[in-house]
Amino acid sequence: MFQLQQQQHGPEEEHHFEQDSLPLILVPDESNQLGLPMQFPDIWLRDNCLCSECYLHQTRSRLPQLWQHLDTKRIRVYHLNIDQKQEILYIEWNDGHRSEYPFCWLRERDFSLANRSHYLQNFYRPEPRHWSGTEFALIQKEFLYQDLISNNDELQQWLYQLAVYGMALIKEAPLEFDVVRHLCNRVGFMRRTTYGEEFSVRAQPGASNYAYLAAPLPLHTDMPYFEYKPGVTLLHTLEQSDSPGGWNLLTDAYHVADILKQQYPEQFRILTETLVDWADIGNDNQLEFHNIWRSPVINVDADGRYVRINHSIPQRDSHFNVHPEQVRPWYEAMALFVRLAHEQAYEFKTKPGDVLTFNNLRLVHGRTGYADTEQNVRHIVGGFLDWDIVYSRWRILQRSQTADK
Ligand SMILES: [Zn+2]
């Protein structure tokens, strides 16, 4: 990679460039503890000029003028001046345009690997850490409902815990129907689905949805049949069954995917590549629906990171639009996934006032069966949040916390 040679001229440094000068601008920064200069591609600096012709401060966004006549081959720095005392980079471009960039703005956007990694992990999204069933006690974290409602640091910690470990338990919530809504409103707003906003889970003989029966509920993710699957599930226990059953099961399916990837690469490949039809047909509150989404069980992005797990036995469609030869190998791989998910499950029983919150793109959850009688009821109120809303709130809290220091 080409680099501009900087010459020391005291606090002010001046450089002139020819038509085909070099593409990476290095800006020495005395505050850098390793003594490394900040680095910026020249065309990026031109695109991100902060003058009123190029940038609208009130919306914090770029104006489109440059792109009406952008010639990517010809844009070059003509003259560069670094004022180390004022901490400002001045650039005159070969088309005569002039730009200036304060160091405080440049530092946050430095293209060095260290700065990019720091930004991605501490501001874009915290790095997830996968856990096995036996590690559950180590990663599990409890929050008090009232703290989340009244304290922003606690709120931030909750969202961080959800992002990194995918689950958190909230204790001592009032036994009221709107607890889930209050929590969602602290973050942003609830996600509405075809089943409305809040949903009640209690045994209903002849129920329209399998979750509304007292029979065991095998491990699953909620609503795999949506392209935009709800990101975070919140389950508030209002009443808990005194029967020996009704235990919650929770597994980090990203850990299950890790096991498959390492020990069963062929089954891993099948579960990441085979498109499965997920579906839900029915009606709720006079809305008739037929939802379908085709997607693998383990979804991986271009960098090989897991982005979503789909699994629900009742909500896997009988339509399976793959080549017939792919079918049995898929069943074999899926049976392995289900066995591992059960082996890695952690079992616990929520109490009235508990709100179980977890990443619905990542964890699979279930419940053991329970005996429901008139004296022995279980009543859960659930709701959803979307990850866009969760990460956004977390960043706002993260930014205000950094600003306080
Ligand atoms: Zn400009």
mmCIF file of C-alpha atoms and ligand atoms in Angstrom:
data_model
loop_
_atom_site.group_PDB
_atom_site.id
_atom_site.type_symbol
_atom_site.label_atom_id
_atom_site.label_comp_id
_atom_site.label_asym_id
_atom_site.label_seq_id
_atom_site.Cartn_x
_atom_site.Cartn_y
_atom_site.Cartn_z
ATOM 1 C CA MET A 1 0.000 0.000 0.000
ATOM 2 C CA PHE A 2 1.266 3.495 -0.812
ATOM 3 C CA GLN A 3 1.749 5.901 2.031
ATOM 4 C CA LEU A 4 2.351 9.594 2.098
ATOM 5 C CA GLN A 5 5.635 10.518 3.684
ATOM 6 C CA GLN A 6 5.124 13.131 6.354
ATOM 7 C CA GLN A 7 7.873 15.633 7.035
ATOM 8 C CA GLN A 8 8.054 17.402 10.369
ATOM 9 C CA HIS A 9 7.718 21.169 10.029
ATOM 10 C CA GLY A 10 6.709 21.888 13.603
ATOM 11 C CA PRO A 11 2.992 22.198 14.344
ATOM 12 C CA GLU A 12 2.136 22.973 10.712
ATOM 13 C CA GLU A 13 2.942 20.535 7.955
ATOM 14 C CA GLU A 14 2.476 21.331 4.279
ATOM 15 C CA HIS A 15 2.443 19.034 1.313
ATOM 16 C CA HIS A 16 1.840 19.444 -2.406
ATOM 17 C CA PHE A 17 0.744 16.596 -4.624
ATOM 18 C CA GLU A 18 0.944 15.881 -8.297
ATOM 19 C CA GLN A 19 -1.999 14.668 -10.363
ATOM 20 C CA ASP A 20 -1.301 10.995 -9.592
ATOM 21 C CA SER A 21 -0.372 11.381 -5.932
ATOM 22 C CA LEU A 22 -0.835 8.527 -3.510
ATOM 23 C CA PRO A 23 -4.182 7.351 -2.142
ATOM 24 C CA LEU A 24 -3.668 6.970 1.641
ATOM 25 C CA ILE A 25 -3.458 10.075 3.833
ATOM 26 C CA LEU A 26 -1.548 9.573 7.093
ATOM 27 C CA VAL A 27 -2.275 12.048 9.880
ATOM 28 C CA PRO A 28 0.108 11.979 12.886
ATOM 29 C CA ASP A 29 -1.813 12.088 16.148
ATOM 30 C CA GLU A 30 0.074 12.797 19.370
ATOM 31 C CA SER A 31 -2.763 11.380 21.449
ATOM 32 C CA ASN A 32 -2.244 7.930 19.900
ATOM 33 C CA GLN A 33 -0.555 5.849 22.593
ATOM 34 C CA LEU A 34 1.298 3.681 20.103
ATOM 35 C CA GLY A 35 2.493 6.729 18.156
ATOM 36 C CA LEU A 36 0.678 5.505 15.043
ATOM 37 C CA PRO A 37 -0.734 7.982 12.533
ATOM 38 C CA MET A 38 -4.423 7.923 11.614
ATOM 39 C CA GLN A 39 -5.038 6.712 8.061
ATOM 40 C CA PHE A 40 -7.639 7.731 5.503
ATOM 41 C CA PRO A 41 -8.138 6.959 1.798
ATOM 42 C CA ASP A 42 -8.179 10.268 -0.092
ATOM 43 C CA ILE A 43 -11.457 9.625 -1.948
ATOM 44 C CA TRP A 44 -13.188 8.847 1.344
ATOM 45 C CA LEU A 45 -12.086 12.193 2.773
ATOM 46 C CA ARG A 46 -13.473 13.989 -0.278
ATOM 47 C CA ASP A 47 -16.788 12.097 0.028
ATOM 48 C CA ASN A 48 -16.982 13.003 3.717
ATOM 49 C CA CYS A 49 -16.162 16.688 3.457
ATOM 50 C CA LEU A 50 -17.862 18.519 6.346
ATOM 51 C CA CYS A 51 -18.460 21.893 4.631
ATOM 52 C CA SER A 52 -22.007 23.199 4.275
ATOM 53 C CA GLU A 53 -21.987 22.446 0.539
ATOM 54 C CA CYS A 54 -21.239 18.750 1.207
ATOM 55 C CA TYR A 55 -22.781 18.051 4.608
ATOM 56 C CA LEU A 56 -26.024 18.986 6.350
ATOM 57 C CA HIS A 57 -25.282 19.343 10.060
ATOM 58 C CA GLN A 58 -28.891 19.335 11.231
ATOM 59 C CA THR A 59 -29.518 15.832 9.834
ATOM 60 C CA ARG A 60 -25.903 14.664 10.316
ATOM 61 C CA SER A 61 -25.831 13.410 6.778
ATOM 62 C CA ARG A 62 -24.012 13.838 3.498
ATOM 63 C CA LEU A 63 -25.492 16.005 0.761
ATOM 64 C CA PRO A 64 -25.649 14.402 -2.698
ATOM 65 C CA GLN A 65 -24.056 17.195 -4.776
ATOM 66 C CA LEU A 66 -20.621 15.569 -5.180
ATOM 67 C CA TRP A 67 -22.189 12.451 -6.680
ATOM 68 C CA GLN A 68 -23.744 14.388 -9.562
ATOM 69 C CA HIS A 69 -20.291 14.793 -11.129
ATOM 70 C CA LEU A 70 -18.110 12.321 -9.215
ATOM 71 C CA ASP A 71 -15.084 11.214 -11.227
ATOM 72 C CA THR A 72 -13.462 8.518 -9.095
ATOM 73 C CA LYS A 73 -10.362 8.392 -11.337
ATOM 74 C CA ARG A 74 -9.559 12.084 -11.042
ATOM 75 C CA ILE A 75 -10.208 13.060 -7.426
ATOM 76 C CA ARG A 76 -6.864 13.911 -5.810
ATOM 77 C CA VAL A 77 -5.481 15.959 -2.948
ATOM 78 C CA TYR A 78 -3.824 19.078 -4.332
ATOM 79 C CA HIS A 79 -2.625 20.597 -1.083
ATOM 80 C CA LEU A 80 -2.657 19.269 2.469
ATOM 81 C CA ASN A 81 -2.004 21.073 5.740
ATOM 82 C CA ILE A 82 -2.066 19.540 9.203
ATOM 83 C CA ASP A 83 -2.398 21.958 12.114
ATOM 84 C CA GLN A 84 -1.240 19.867 15.059
ATOM 85 C CA LYS A 85 -1.925 22.620 17.579
ATOM 86 C CA GLN A 86 -5.546 23.211 16.575
ATOM 87 C CA GLU A 87 -5.884 19.534 15.632
ATOM 88 C CA ILE A 88 -7.347 20.207 12.195
ATOM 89 C CA LEU A 89 -6.579 18.603 8.828
ATOM 90 C CA TYR A 90 -6.993 21.024 5.880
ATOM 91 C CA ILE A 91 -7.197 19.734 2.325
ATOM 92 C CA GLU A 92 -7.431 21.547 -0.971
ATOM 93 C CA TRP A 93 -8.614 19.233 -3.756
ATOM 94 C CA ASN A 94 -7.515 19.274 -7.381
ATOM 95 C CA ASP A 95 -10.957 20.609 -8.390
ATOM 96 C CA GLY A 96 -10.422 23.615 -6.112
ATOM 97 C CA HIS A 97 -12.776 22.408 -3.336
ATOM 98 C CA ARG A 98 -11.527 22.963 0.227
ATOM 99 C CA SER A 99 -12.220 20.734 3.231
ATOM 100 C CA GLU A 100 -11.300 20.732 6.900
ATOM 101 C CA TYR A 101 -11.578 17.902 9.416
ATOM 102 C CA PRO A 102 -11.172 18.200 13.191
ATOM 103 C CA PHE A 103 -9.047 15.448 14.750
ATOM 104 C CA CYS A 104 -11.833 14.505 17.182
ATOM 105 C CA TRP A 105 -13.993 13.603 14.167
ATOM 106 C CA LEU A 106 -11.120 11.862 12.354
ATOM 107 C CA ARG A 107 -10.094 9.732 15.359
ATOM 108 C CA GLU A 108 -13.481 8.012 15.498
ATOM 109 C CA ARG A 109 -13.208 7.141 11.796
ATOM 110 C CA ASP A 110 -9.539 6.174 11.573
ATOM 111 C CA PHE A 111 -9.145 3.260 9.131
ATOM 112 C CA SER A 112 -6.498 1.525 11.284
ATOM 113 C CA LEU A 113 -7.368 -2.081 12.085
ATOM 114 C CA ALA A 114 -7.323 -1.321 15.830
ATOM 115 C CA ASN A 115 -9.854 1.492 15.503
ATOM 116 C CA ARG A 116 -12.141 -0.461 13.189
ATOM 117 C CA SER A 117 -12.185 -3.463 15.549
ATOM 118 C CA HIS A 118 -12.839 -1.206 18.525
ATOM 119 C CA TYR A 119 -15.775 0.436 16.767
ATOM 120 C CA LEU A 120 -17.313 -2.843 15.611
ATOM 121 C CA GLN A 121 -17.163 -4.451 19.063
ATOM 122 C CA ASN A 122 -17.865 -1.471 21.292
ATOM 123 C CA PHE A 123 -20.331 0.441 19.221
ATOM 124 C CA TYR A 124 -21.731 -1.514 16.284
ATOM 125 C CA ARG A 125 -22.616 -4.709 18.148
ATOM 126 C CA PRO A 126 -21.009 -6.444 21.113
ATOM 127 C CA GLU A 127 -19.320 -9.727 20.192
ATOM 128 C CA PRO A 128 -21.550 -12.749 21.073
ATOM 129 C CA ARG A 129 -20.019 -15.421 23.316
ATOM 130 C CA HIS A 130 -21.461 -18.898 22.905
ATOM 131 C CA TRP A 131 -22.131 -21.143 25.906
ATOM 132 C CA SER A 132 -22.796 -24.786 26.659
ATOM 133 C CA GLY A 133 -25.518 -26.085 28.991
ATOM 134 C CA THR A 134 -22.981 -26.638 31.778
ATOM 135 C CA GLU A 135 -21.753 -23.029 31.496
ATOM 136 C CA PHE A 136 -25.232 -21.612 32.064
ATOM 137 C CA ALA A 137 -24.641 -20.725 35.730
ATOM 138 C CA LEU A 138 -21.558 -18.704 34.704
ATOM 139 C CA ILE A 139 -23.229 -16.616 32.021
ATOM 140 C CA GLN A 140 -26.682 -16.253 33.598
ATOM 141 C CA LYS A 141 -27.427 -12.776 34.916
ATOM 142 C CA GLU A 142 -30.383 -11.403 36.848
ATOM 143 C CA PHE A 143 -31.777 -7.875 36.851
ATOM 144 C CA LEU A 144 -34.443 -6.282 39.012
ATOM 145 C CA TYR A 145 -37.465 -4.986 37.129
ATOM 146 C CA GLN A 146 -37.542 -1.669 39.012
ATOM 147 C CA ASP A 147 -33.839 -1.060 38.261
ATOM 148 C CA LEU A 148 -34.464 -1.486 34.534
ATOM 149 C CA ILE A 149 -37.394 0.924 34.645
ATOM 150 C CA SER A 150 -35.544 3.625 36.605
ATOM 151 C CA ASN A 151 -31.823 3.231 35.876
ATOM 152 C CA ASN A 152 -30.195 3.655 32.457
ATOM 153 C CA ASP A 153 -26.971 1.861 33.433
ATOM 154 C CA GLU A 154 -28.970 -1.217 34.397
ATOM 155 C CA LEU A 155 -30.943 -0.938 31.163
ATOM 156 C CA GLN A 156 -27.705 -0.841 29.197
ATOM 157 C CA GLN A 157 -26.329 -3.856 31.088
ATOM 158 C CA TRP A 158 -29.462 -5.852 30.328
ATOM 159 C CA LEU A 159 -29.248 -5.121 26.598
ATOM 160 C CA TYR A 160 -25.513 -5.915 26.616
ATOM 161 C CA GLN A 161 -26.181 -9.248 28.356
ATOM 162 C CA LEU A 162 -28.831 -10.067 25.722
ATOM 163 C CA ALA A 163 -26.457 -9.182 22.889
ATOM 164 C CA VAL A 164 -23.469 -11.142 24.219
ATOM 165 C CA TYR A 165 -25.053 -14.195 25.893
ATOM 166 C CA GLY A 166 -28.528 -14.117 24.384
ATOM 167 C CA MET A 167 -30.461 -14.382 27.661
ATOM 168 C CA ALA A 168 -31.208 -12.534 30.894
ATOM 169 C CA LEU A 169 -33.666 -13.078 33.722
ATOM 170 C CA ILE A 170 -35.576 -10.138 35.192
ATOM 171 C CA LYS A 171 -36.827 -10.581 38.780
ATOM 172 C CA GLU A 172 -39.475 -8.969 40.960
ATOM 173 C CA ALA A 173 -41.729 -7.562 38.262
ATOM 174 C CA PRO A 174 -45.253 -6.691 39.427
ATOM 175 C CA LEU A 175 -47.881 -9.338 38.653
ATOM 176 C CA GLU A 176 -49.572 -7.124 36.090
ATOM 177 C CA PHE A 177 -50.431 -7.644 32.459
ATOM 178 C CA ASP A 178 -48.501 -4.631 31.104
ATOM 179 C CA VAL A 179 -45.015 -5.460 32.504
ATOM 180 C CA VAL A 180 -43.747 -6.713 29.122
ATOM 181 C CA ARG A 181 -45.049 -3.563 27.444
ATOM 182 C CA HIS A 182 -43.317 -1.311 29.999
ATOM 183 C CA LEU A 183 -40.022 -3.121 29.430
ATOM 184 C CA CYS A 184 -40.370 -2.850 25.639
ATOM 185 C CA ASN A 185 -41.182 0.841 25.927
ATOM 186 C CA ARG A 186 -37.993 1.378 27.960
ATOM 187 C CA VAL A 187 -36.106 0.035 24.957
ATOM 188 C CA GLY A 188 -38.280 1.521 22.206
ATOM 189 C CA PHE A 189 -41.476 -0.221 21.225
ATOM 190 C CA MET A 190 -42.995 -3.692 21.014
ATOM 191 C CA ARG A 191 -42.907 -5.768 17.880
ATOM 192 C CA ARG A 192 -46.365 -6.586 16.614
ATOM 193 C CA THR A 193 -47.033 -9.923 14.893
ATOM 194 C CA THR A 194 -50.036 -11.751 13.478
ATOM 195 C CA TYR A 195 -50.850 -12.674 17.100
ATOM 196 C CA GLY A 196 -50.990 -9.031 18.188
ATOM 197 C CA GLU A 197 -48.603 -7.336 20.619
ATOM 198 C CA GLU A 198 -48.811 -9.019 24.029
ATOM 199 C CA PHE A 199 -49.821 -12.680 23.909
ATOM 200 C CA SER A 200 -51.035 -14.828 26.793
ATOM 201 C CA VAL A 201 -49.778 -18.384 27.171
ATOM 202 C CA ARG A 202 -52.014 -20.548 29.335
ATOM 203 C CA ALA A 203 -53.485 -23.970 28.778
ATOM 204 C CA GLN A 204 -56.520 -23.700 26.523
ATOM 205 C CA PRO A 205 -58.116 -26.984 25.512
ATOM 206 C CA GLY A 206 -58.657 -26.906 21.732
ATOM 207 C CA ALA A 207 -56.215 -23.997 21.301
ATOM 208 C CA SER A 208 -55.324 -22.704 17.830
ATOM 209 C CA ASN A 209 -51.570 -22.686 18.578
ATOM 210 C CA TYR A 210 -49.555 -25.580 19.985
ATOM 211 C CA ALA A 211 -47.946 -23.326 22.638
ATOM 212 C CA TYR A 212 -51.380 -22.891 24.233
ATOM 213 C CA LEU A 213 -51.558 -26.566 25.309
ATOM 214 C CA ALA A 214 -50.235 -28.022 28.598
ATOM 215 C CA ALA A 215 -48.354 -30.807 26.798
ATOM 216 C CA PRO A 216 -44.534 -30.590 26.681
ATOM 217 C CA LEU A 217 -43.328 -27.893 24.310
ATOM 218 C CA PRO A 218 -40.143 -29.109 22.568
ATOM 219 C CA LEU A 219 -37.217 -26.772 21.956
ATOM 220 C CA HIS A 220 -37.956 -24.207 19.262
ATOM 221 C CA THR A 221 -37.469 -20.634 18.129
ATOM 222 C CA ASP A 222 -40.542 -18.425 17.913
ATOM 223 C CA MET A 223 -42.032 -17.610 14.519
ATOM 224 C CA PRO A 224 -39.451 -19.019 12.078
ATOM 225 C CA TYR A 225 -42.038 -18.446 9.328
ATOM 226 C CA PHE A 226 -41.326 -14.702 9.247
ATOM 227 C CA GLU A 227 -38.601 -13.232 7.040
ATOM 228 C CA TYR A 228 -38.367 -10.588 9.762
ATOM 229 C CA LYS A 229 -38.521 -12.934 12.717
ATOM 230 C CA PRO A 230 -39.024 -11.190 16.091
ATOM 231 C CA GLY A 231 -35.549 -10.734 17.593
ATOM 232 C CA VAL A 232 -36.030 -10.836 21.357
ATOM 233 C CA THR A 233 -38.707 -12.781 23.235
ATOM 234 C CA LEU A 234 -39.918 -11.607 26.662
ATOM 235 C CA LEU A 235 -41.931 -14.060 28.792
ATOM 236 C CA HIS A 236 -43.443 -12.739 32.012
ATOM 237 C CA THR A 237 -44.622 -15.371 34.506
ATOM 238 C CA LEU A 238 -47.834 -14.163 36.173
ATOM 239 C CA GLU A 239 -48.840 -17.520 37.651
ATOM 240 C CA GLN A 240 -46.754 -20.661 37.844
ATOM 241 C CA SER A 241 -48.074 -24.196 38.014
ATOM 242 C CA ASP A 242 -47.441 -25.998 41.322
ATOM 243 C CA SER A 243 -47.316 -29.273 39.412
ATOM 244 C CA PRO A 244 -43.861 -30.856 39.118
ATOM 245 C CA GLY A 245 -43.737 -29.869 35.421
ATOM 246 C CA GLY A 246 -43.626 -26.539 33.616
ATOM 247 C CA TRP A 247 -39.830 -26.236 33.609
ATOM 248 C CA ASN A 248 -38.182 -23.928 31.105
ATOM 249 C CA LEU A 249 -35.566 -25.323 28.757
ATOM 250 C CA LEU A 250 -33.032 -23.046 27.134
ATOM 251 C CA THR A 251 -30.150 -23.858 24.754
ATOM 252 C CA ASP A 252 -27.642 -21.625 22.983
ATOM 253 C CA ALA A 253 -28.122 -23.007 19.466
ATOM 254 C CA TYR A 254 -25.001 -21.100 18.293
ATOM 255 C CA HIS A 255 -23.062 -23.429 20.589
ATOM 256 C CA VAL A 256 -24.861 -26.412 19.031
ATOM 257 C CA ALA A 257 -23.846 -25.037 15.622
ATOM 258 C CA ASP A 258 -20.219 -24.805 16.868
ATOM 259 C CA ILE A 259 -20.303 -28.489 17.849
ATOM 260 C CA LEU A 260 -21.717 -29.474 14.460
ATOM 261 C CA LYS A 261 -19.189 -27.337 12.612
ATOM 262 C CA GLN A 262 -16.269 -28.913 14.476
ATOM 263 C CA GLN A 263 -17.399 -32.521 14.817
ATOM 264 C CA TYR A 264 -19.980 -33.055 12.074
ATOM 265 C CA PRO A 265 -18.995 -30.793 9.160
ATOM 266 C CA GLU A 266 -21.198 -32.576 6.624
ATOM 267 C CA GLN A 267 -24.326 -32.262 8.802
ATOM 268 C CA PHE A 268 -23.368 -28.655 9.498
ATOM 269 C CA ARG A 269 -23.148 -27.975 5.764
ATOM 270 C CA ILE A 270 -26.554 -29.570 5.161
ATOM 271 C CA LEU A 271 -28.223 -27.531 7.904
ATOM 272 C CA THR A 272 -26.677 -24.276 6.644
ATOM 273 C CA GLU A 273 -27.534 -24.906 2.978
ATOM 274 C CA THR A 274 -30.884 -26.709 2.815
ATOM 275 C CA LEU A 275 -33.799 -24.324 2.480
ATOM 276 C CA VAL A 276 -36.634 -25.393 4.772
ATOM 277 C CA ASP A 277 -40.216 -24.142 4.401
ATOM 278 C CA TRP A 278 -41.485 -22.671 7.690
ATOM 279 C CA ALA A 279 -45.185 -21.879 7.810
ATOM 280 C CA ASP A 280 -48.078 -20.730 9.974
ATOM 281 C CA ILE A 281 -51.680 -20.812 8.813
ATOM 282 C CA GLY A 282 -54.577 -19.520 10.872
ATOM 283 C CA ASN A 283 -56.444 -16.514 12.106
ATOM 284 C CA ASP A 284 -56.297 -14.376 15.198
ATOM 285 C CA ASN A 285 -58.533 -11.419 16.023
ATOM 286 C CA GLN A 286 -60.280 -11.680 12.663
ATOM 287 C CA LEU A 287 -56.980 -11.522 10.757
ATOM 288 C CA GLU A 288 -56.566 -14.487 8.465
ATOM 289 C CA PHE A 289 -52.964 -15.346 7.632
ATOM 290 C CA HIS A 290 -50.750 -17.752 5.728
ATOM 291 C CA ASN A 291 -47.096 -17.031 6.491
ATOM 292 C CA ILE A 292 -44.232 -18.861 4.769
ATOM 293 C CA TRP A 293 -40.491 -18.271 4.897
ATOM 294 C CA ARG A 294 -37.864 -20.520 3.326
ATOM 295 C CA SER A 295 -34.599 -20.541 5.179
ATOM 296 C CA PRO A 296 -32.008 -23.019 6.543
ATOM 297 C CA VAL A 297 -31.945 -24.133 10.191
ATOM 298 C CA ILE A 298 -28.513 -22.517 10.687
ATOM 299 C CA ASN A 299 -28.093 -19.216 8.843
ATOM 300 C CA VAL A 300 -24.564 -17.947 8.264
ATOM 301 C CA ASP A 301 -23.436 -14.593 6.840
ATOM 302 C CA ALA A 302 -20.629 -13.892 4.358
ATOM 303 C CA ASP A 303 -18.067 -13.826 7.218
ATOM 304 C CA GLY A 304 -19.208 -17.226 8.518
ATOM 305 C CA ARG A 305 -20.985 -15.757 11.552
ATOM 306 C CA TYR A 306 -24.266 -17.232 12.680
ATOM 307 C CA VAL A 307 -27.107 -14.794 12.122
ATOM 308 C CA ARG A 308 -30.188 -16.871 12.796
ATOM 309 C CA ILE A 309 -31.415 -20.297 13.887
ATOM 310 C CA ASN A 310 -34.799 -21.651 12.751
ATOM 311 C CA HIS A 311 -36.400 -24.579 14.502
ATOM 312 C CA SER A 312 -39.972 -25.447 15.368
ATOM 313 C CA ILE A 313 -41.453 -28.862 14.721
ATOM 314 C CA PRO A 314 -45.102 -27.697 14.426
ATOM 315 C CA GLN A 315 -44.171 -24.716 12.262
ATOM 316 C CA ARG A 316 -42.083 -26.604 9.742
ATOM 317 C CA ASP A 317 -44.259 -26.913 6.658
ATOM 318 C CA SER A 318 -45.130 -30.260 5.063
ATOM 319 C CA HIS A 319 -44.186 -28.530 1.818
ATOM 320 C CA PHE A 320 -40.437 -29.147 1.430
ATOM 321 C CA ASN A 321 -39.229 -27.672 -1.834
ATOM 322 C CA VAL A 322 -35.874 -29.369 -2.280
ATOM 323 C CA HIS A 323 -34.551 -32.135 -4.509
ATOM 324 C CA PRO A 324 -35.873 -35.494 -3.145
ATOM 325 C CA GLU A 325 -32.314 -36.761 -2.658
ATOM 326 C CA GLN A 326 -31.645 -33.954 -0.189
ATOM 327 C CA VAL A 327 -34.493 -34.990 2.094
ATOM 328 C CA ARG A 328 -33.189 -37.978 4.093
ATOM 329 C CA PRO A 329 -29.727 -36.446 4.677
ATOM 330 C CA TRP A 330 -31.490 -33.332 5.976
ATOM 331 C CA TYR A 331 -33.560 -35.429 8.424
ATOM 332 C CA GLU A 332 -30.420 -37.167 9.644
ATOM 333 C CA ALA A 333 -28.633 -33.850 10.195
ATOM 334 C CA MET A 334 -31.716 -32.365 11.850
ATOM 335 C CA ALA A 335 -32.100 -35.315 14.235
ATOM 336 C CA LEU A 336 -28.496 -34.729 15.300
ATOM 337 C CA PHE A 337 -29.171 -31.019 15.823
ATOM 338 C CA VAL A 338 -32.236 -31.802 17.968
ATOM 339 C CA ARG A 339 -30.340 -34.391 20.046
ATOM 340 C CA LEU A 340 -27.442 -31.976 20.674
ATOM 341 C CA ALA A 341 -29.845 -29.124 21.486
ATOM 342 C CA HIS A 342 -31.462 -31.277 24.180
ATOM 343 C CA GLU A 343 -28.099 -32.383 25.556
ATOM 344 C CA GLN A 344 -27.040 -28.735 25.846
ATOM 345 C CA ALA A 345 -30.305 -27.492 27.385
ATOM 346 C CA TYR A 346 -30.417 -25.854 30.779
ATOM 347 C CA GLU A 347 -33.555 -26.468 32.874
ATOM 348 C CA PHE A 348 -35.010 -24.011 35.339
ATOM 349 C CA LYS A 349 -38.440 -22.951 36.549
ATOM 350 C CA THR A 350 -39.510 -19.328 36.558
ATOM 351 C CA LYS A 351 -41.447 -17.880 39.497
ATOM 352 C CA PRO A 352 -44.293 -15.366 39.395
ATOM 353 C CA GLY A 353 -42.712 -11.955 38.791
ATOM 354 C CA ASP A 354 -39.890 -13.341 36.635
ATOM 355 C CA VAL A 355 -39.461 -12.107 33.082
ATOM 356 C CA LEU A 356 -37.335 -14.402 30.947
ATOM 357 C CA THR A 357 -35.777 -12.510 28.029
ATOM 358 C CA PHE A 358 -33.730 -14.108 25.243
ATOM 359 C CA ASN A 359 -32.459 -13.750 21.700
ATOM 360 C CA ASN A 360 -35.024 -15.518 19.529
ATOM 361 C CA LEU A 361 -32.631 -15.587 16.559
ATOM 362 C CA ARG A 362 -30.113 -17.604 18.582
ATOM 363 C CA LEU A 363 -31.579 -19.561 21.497
ATOM 364 C CA VAL A 364 -34.045 -22.406 21.323
ATOM 365 C CA HIS A 365 -36.466 -22.608 24.228
ATOM 366 C CA GLY A 366 -39.076 -25.066 25.414
ATOM 367 C CA ARG A 367 -41.055 -26.240 28.405
ATOM 368 C CA THR A 368 -41.702 -29.564 30.066
ATOM 369 C CA GLY A 369 -45.351 -30.629 30.299
ATOM 370 C CA TYR A 370 -47.457 -29.742 33.294
ATOM 371 C CA ALA A 371 -50.776 -30.748 34.836
ATOM 372 C CA ASP A 372 -53.207 -27.867 34.500
ATOM 373 C CA THR A 373 -56.214 -27.943 36.811
ATOM 374 C CA GLU A 374 -58.459 -25.208 38.163
ATOM 375 C CA GLN A 375 -56.241 -24.780 41.240
ATOM 376 C CA ASN A 376 -53.034 -25.312 39.347
ATOM 377 C CA VAL A 377 -52.632 -22.821 36.513
ATOM 378 C CA ARG A 378 -49.705 -21.432 34.597
ATOM 379 C CA HIS A 379 -50.055 -18.033 32.987
ATOM 380 C CA ILE A 380 -47.342 -16.335 30.965
ATOM 381 C CA VAL A 381 -47.593 -13.006 29.117
ATOM 382 C CA GLY A 382 -45.200 -12.676 26.207
ATOM 383 C CA GLY A 383 -44.050 -9.991 23.815
ATOM 384 C CA PHE A 384 -41.277 -9.249 21.351
ATOM 385 C CA LEU A 385 -38.653 -6.635 20.566
ATOM 386 C CA ASP A 386 -36.678 -6.291 17.355
ATOM 387 C CA TRP A 387 -32.877 -6.244 17.417
ATOM 388 C CA ASP A 388 -32.674 -2.972 15.465
ATOM 389 C CA ILE A 389 -34.522 -1.282 18.319
ATOM 390 C CA VAL A 390 -32.453 -3.045 21.004
ATOM 391 C CA TYR A 391 -29.064 -2.209 19.445
ATOM 392 C CA SER A 392 -30.142 1.368 18.815
ATOM 393 C CA ARG A 393 -31.074 1.898 22.476
ATOM 394 C CA TRP A 394 -27.847 0.218 23.584
ATOM 395 C CA ARG A 395 -25.782 2.578 21.372
ATOM 396 C CA ILE A 396 -27.590 5.654 22.665
ATOM 397 C CA LEU A 397 -26.864 4.523 26.238
ATOM 398 C CA GLN A 398 -23.285 3.611 25.334
ATOM 399 C CA ARG A 399 -22.719 7.035 23.767
ATOM 400 C CA SER A 400 -24.190 8.960 26.709
ATOM 401 C CA GLN A 401 -22.082 6.878 29.103
ATOM 402 C CA THR A 402 -18.893 7.664 27.160
ATOM 403 C CA ALA A 403 -19.851 11.340 27.062
ATOM 404 C CA ASP A 404 -20.227 11.352 30.880
ATOM 405 C CA LYS A 405 -16.647 10.207 31.403
HETATM 406 ZN ZN ZN B 1 -17.190 20.277 0.950
#
